[in-house]
CSV table of C-alpha atoms in Angstrom, one decimal:
chain,number,residue,atom,x,y,z
A,1314,MET,CA,31.1,-16.0,-19.9
A,1315,ALA,CA,33.5,-18.2,-18.0
A,1316,GLY,CA,33.2,-16.9,-15.2
A,1317,ASP,CA,28.8,-17.1,-15.3
A,1318,ALA,CA,28.9,-20.9,-14.2
A,1319,PRO,CA,25.4,-21.8,-13.7
A,1320,VAL,CA,24.0,-22.0,-9.9
A,1321,SER,CA,23.5,-25.7,-8.7
A,1322,ASN,CA,20.1,-26.8,-7.1
A,1323,PRO,CA,21.1,-29.1,-3.8
A,1324,TRP,CA,17.6,-30.6,-4.4
A,1325,LEU,CA,18.2,-31.8,-7.5
A,1326,SER,CA,22.2,-32.8,-7.0
A,1327,SER,CA,22.9,-35.5,-9.9
A,1328,ALA,CA,23.8,-39.2,-9.4
A,1329,ARG,CA,26.5,-41.2,-10.8
A,1330,PRO,CA,25.4,-42.6,-14.1
A,1331,SER,CA,24.7,-46.5,-14.0
A,1332,GLY,CA,26.9,-47.8,-16.9
A,1333,GLY,CA,29.1,-45.4,-18.3
A,1334,ASN,CA,29.0,-43.5,-21.6
A,1335,ASN,CA,25.6,-45.2,-22.7
A,1336,GLY,CA,24.4,-41.9,-24.2
A,1337,GLU,CA,21.7,-41.9,-21.5
A,1338,PRO,CA,21.2,-38.3,-19.7
A,1339,GLN,CA,22.0,-38.8,-16.0
A,1340,ARG,CA,19.1,-39.6,-13.0
A,1341,SER,CA,18.8,-37.2,-10.2
A,1342,VAL,CA,18.6,-37.8,-6.9
A,1343,GLN,CA,14.9,-36.8,-6.8
A,1344,ASP,CA,14.3,-39.2,-9.6
A,1345,VAL,CA,15.1,-42.1,-7.9
A,1346,PRO,CA,12.0,-43.9,-6.1
A,1347,THR,CA,11.8,-45.0,-2.7
A,1348,ALA,CA,13.8,-48.3,-2.1
A,1349,LEU,CA,11.4,-51.6,-1.3
A,1350,THR,CA,11.8,-52.6,2.4
A,1351,GLY,CA,9.1,-55.5,2.0
A,1352,PRO,CA,6.9,-57.0,-0.1
A,1353,ALA,CA,5.4,-55.5,-2.6
A,1354,ALA,CA,2.3,-58.1,-2.7
A,1355,PRO,CA,0.8,-60.2,0.0
A,1356,GLN,CA,2.6,-63.7,1.2
A,1357,ALA,CA,1.6,-67.2,2.1
A,1358,GLY,CA,1.6,-68.7,5.2
A,1359,VAL,CA,1.4,-65.1,7.0
A,1360,PRO,CA,-0.8,-65.5,10.6
A,1361,ARG,CA,-4.3,-63.4,11.1
A,1362,PRO,CA,-3.3,-60.8,13.6
A,1363,ALA,CA,-4.9,-60.4,16.7
A,1364,HIS,CA,-6.6,-56.9,15.9
A,1365,VAL,CA,-7.8,-56.5,12.9
A,1366,LEU,CA,-9.1,-52.7,11.0
A,1367,PRO,CA,-12.6,-53.1,9.5
A,1368,VAL,CA,-12.9,-52.6,5.3
A,1369,ALA,CA,-15.0,-50.4,3.9
A,1370,ALA,CA,-15.8,-49.5,0.1
A,1371,PRO,CA,-14.9,-46.1,-0.5
A,1372,GLN,CA,-16.9,-43.4,-0.8
A,1373,ALA,CA,-16.5,-43.0,-5.1
A,1374,ALA,CA,-15.7,-45.0,-7.7
A,1375,ALA,CA,-13.0,-42.8,-9.5
A,1376,GLY,CA,-11.3,-42.1,-5.5
A,1377,PRO,CA,-9.0,-39.9,-5.0
A,1378,ALA,CA,-5.2,-40.5,-6.2
A,1379,TRP,CA,-4.9,-42.6,-3.0
A,1380,TRP,CA,-6.1,-43.1,0.5
A,1381,TRP,CA,-4.4,-42.4,3.9
A,1382,LEU,CA,-5.3,-44.9,6.7
A,1383,GLY,CA,-4.6,-44.4,9.8
A,1384,VAL,CA,-3.8,-47.3,11.7
A,1385,HIS,CA,-5.0,-45.6,15.2
A,1386,GLY,CA,-6.4,-42.9,16.6
A,1387,GLY,CA,-3.9,-39.4,16.0
A,1388,ALA,CA,-1.9,-41.1,13.5
A,1389,GLY,CA,-0.9,-37.6,12.0
A,1390,VAL,CA,-3.7,-38.3,8.7
A,1391,SER,CA,-5.5,-35.1,8.4
A,1392,THR,CA,-1.8,-33.6,8.7
A,1393,LEU,CA,-0.5,-35.7,6.2
A,1394,GLU,CA,-3.7,-34.9,4.0
A,1395,GLN,CA,-2.8,-31.0,3.6
A,1396,ALA,CA,1.4,-31.7,3.5
A,1397,VAL,CA,1.3,-33.7,0.4
A,1398,PRO,CA,-2.1,-32.9,-1.6
A,1399,GLY,CA,-3.4,-35.9,-3.6
A,1400,GLY,CA,-5.2,-38.6,-0.6
A,1401,ARG,CA,-7.9,-38.8,1.1
A,1402,ASP,CA,-8.5,-39.8,4.5
A,1403,ALA,CA,-9.8,-43.4,4.4
A,1404,GLY,CA,-11.5,-43.1,7.6
A,1405,ARG,CA,-9.9,-45.6,9.7
A,1406,ALA,CA,-11.0,-48.4,7.3
A,1407,TRP,CA,-9.5,-50.3,4.9
A,1408,PRO,CA,-11.2,-48.6,1.5
A,1409,ALA,CA,-11.2,-52.0,-1.0
A,1410,GLY,CA,-13.2,-52.0,-3.5
A,1411,ASP,CA,-13.4,-53.9,-7.3
A,1412,VAL,CA,-10.7,-51.6,-8.4
A,1413,PRO,CA,-7.6,-51.8,-6.0
A,1414,GLN,CA,-7.5,-48.8,-3.9
A,1415,PRO,CA,-4.0,-47.1,-3.3
A,1416,VAL,CA,-3.2,-47.0,0.3
A,1417,VAL,CA,-0.9,-45.6,2.3
A,1418,LEU,CA,-0.5,-46.5,6.2
A,1419,VAL,CA,0.2,-43.6,8.7
A,1420,ALA,CA,1.6,-43.9,12.4
A,1421,ARG,CA,2.8,-42.4,15.0
A,1422,SER,CA,6.7,-43.1,16.0
A,1423,GLY,CA,5.0,-44.3,19.4
A,1424,ALA,CA,5.3,-47.7,20.4
A,1425,VAL,CA,1.8,-48.1,20.0
A,1426,GLY,CA,1.6,-46.5,16.7
A,1427,LEU,CA,4.2,-48.8,15.6
A,1428,LYS,CA,2.7,-52.0,16.9
A,1429,ALA,CA,-0.9,-50.6,15.2
A,1430,ALA,CA,0.7,-50.2,12.0
A,1431,GLN,CA,2.5,-54.0,12.0
A,1432,SER,CA,-0.8,-55.1,12.8
A,1433,ALA,CA,-2.5,-53.7,9.7
A,1434,ALA,CA,0.4,-54.8,7.7
A,1435,GLN,CA,0.0,-58.1,9.0
A,1436,GLN,CA,-3.5,-58.1,8.1
A,1437,TRP,CA,-2.6,-57.1,4.6
A,1438,ALA,CA,-0.1,-59.7,4.3
A,1439,SER,CA,-2.3,-62.5,5.5
A,1440,GLN,CA,-4.3,-61.9,2.5
A,1441,MET,CA,-7.4,-60.6,4.6
A,1442,VAL,CA,-7.9,-57.6,3.0
A,1443,THR,CA,-8.4,-57.7,-0.7
A,1444,GLY,CA,-9.2,-55.0,-3.5
A,1445,VAL,CA,-6.6,-52.8,-1.8
A,1446,GLU,CA,-3.0,-52.1,-3.3
A,1447,LEU,CA,-0.6,-51.4,-0.5
A,1448,LEU,CA,2.4,-48.5,-1.2
A,1449,GLY,CA,3.7,-48.6,1.7
A,1450,LEU,CA,3.9,-46.8,5.8
A,1451,ALA,CA,4.5,-43.3,6.8
A,1452,VAL,CA,5.7,-42.8,10.3
A,1453,VAL,CA,5.2,-39.7,11.6
A,1454,ALA,CA,7.6,-38.7,14.6
A,1455,ASP,CA,5.6,-38.8,18.0
A,1456,ALA,CA,8.0,-36.2,19.7
A,1457,PRO,CA,11.4,-34.2,19.3
A,1458,GLY,CA,15.1,-35.7,18.8
A,1459,ARG,CA,16.5,-39.0,18.5
A,1460,ARG,CA,14.3,-42.3,18.9
A,1461,PRO,CA,15.3,-44.1,21.7
A,1462,ARG,CA,16.8,-47.9,20.5
A,1463,ALA,CA,13.5,-49.9,20.9
A,1464,LEU,CA,11.5,-47.9,18.5
A,1465,ARG,CA,14.1,-47.5,16.0
A,1466,ASP,CA,14.7,-51.0,16.2
A,1467,LEU,CA,10.6,-51.8,15.9
A,1468,VAL,CA,10.4,-49.2,12.9
A,1469,ARG,CA,13.1,-51.6,11.2
A,1470,LEU,CA,11.0,-54.1,12.0
A,1471,VAL,CA,8.1,-53.0,11.1
A,1472,SER,CA,8.9,-52.1,7.4
A,1473,GLY,CA,10.5,-54.9,6.3
A,1474,ALA,CA,6.3,-56.0,6.3
A,1475,VAL,CA,5.1,-53.3,4.0
A,1476,PRO,CA,6.6,-52.2,0.8
A,1477,ARG,CA,8.0,-49.0,1.6
A,1478,LEU,CA,9.1,-46.5,4.9
A,1479,TRP,CA,9.0,-42.8,4.5
A,1480,GLU,CA,9.7,-41.1,7.8
A,1481,ILE,CA,8.4,-37.7,8.9
A,1482,PRO,CA,9.9,-35.6,11.4
A,1483,TRP,CA,8.8,-33.4,14.4
A,1484,VAL,CA,7.8,-30.2,13.1
A,1485,GLU,CA,6.7,-28.0,16.0
A,1486,PRO,CA,4.8,-25.6,14.4
A,1487,TRP,CA,2.6,-28.3,13.4
A,1488,ARG,CA,2.1,-29.0,16.9
A,1489,LEU,CA,1.2,-25.2,18.1
A,1490,GLY,CA,-1.5,-25.3,15.3
A,1491,ALA,CA,0.0,-23.9,12.5
A,1492,SER,CA,-0.8,-25.0,9.1
A,1493,PRO,CA,1.0,-27.7,7.6
A,1494,THR,CA,0.8,-26.2,3.9
A,1495,ALA,CA,2.9,-23.7,5.8
A,1496,HIS,CA,5.7,-25.7,7.7
A,1497,VAL,CA,6.2,-28.9,5.0
A,1498,PRO,CA,9.2,-30.4,5.4
A,1499,SER,CA,11.6,-31.6,3.2
A,1500,GLN,CA,11.3,-35.5,4.0
A,1501,CYS,CA,7.5,-34.9,2.7
A,1502,ALA,CA,9.4,-34.3,-0.8
A,1503,PRO,CA,10.5,-37.9,-1.8
A,1504,LEU,CA,7.0,-38.9,0.0
A,1505,ALA,CA,4.6,-36.2,-2.7
A,1506,ARG,CA,7.4,-37.9,-5.5
A,1507,ASP,CA,6.9,-41.7,-5.1
A,1508,LEU,CA,2.9,-41.4,-4.2
A,1509,SER,CA,2.8,-39.0,-7.7
A,1510,ARG,CA,4.6,-41.9,-9.4
A,1511,LEU,CA,2.7,-44.9,-7.6
A,1512,THR,CA,-0.5,-43.7,-8.4
A,1513,ARG,CA,0.1,-41.9,-11.8
A,1514,ARG,CA,-3.0,-43.1,-14.4
A,1515,ALA,CA,-2.1,-44.4,-17.9
């Protein structure tokens, strides 16, 4: 028995308890939600952007658990829709409705994509869009390797305008046409976990 130590799972390594021996169970890293990077609701005094996305009603009253909103063409919505099941493509338009619709902005990590994400975030923050619950921004890598400093700074800037930021790395098999479900990077796990928690219906 002494030599049969349990095998630890690196994806579920325990976090330190917060507050000593209070009898509460330890929370795993997997249970800790992604930290907020910006405001969780629109802010007063935010100027309207020059370029805006259209607003359209959702296709069905019940709708999906959340909507993927690509802020430009080729943002990676169709890939995320398969790699992280539960959401639906919003068709490049805000899916506003009578009941607030959960929305995740999606953009590539190039300058054009990040600036489009910045405009979309500003459109939301300036209260131009109602009937939407913005959950955050998913940035999908547009190239392999480390990003240039200018793009890293731009990601940091844009992340301050949305509630949460999730970054999806470059996946070479996706570029070659492989199914996203067969090559899901580990960075999709916190995205799936957060969206499941944020859209859980009572």
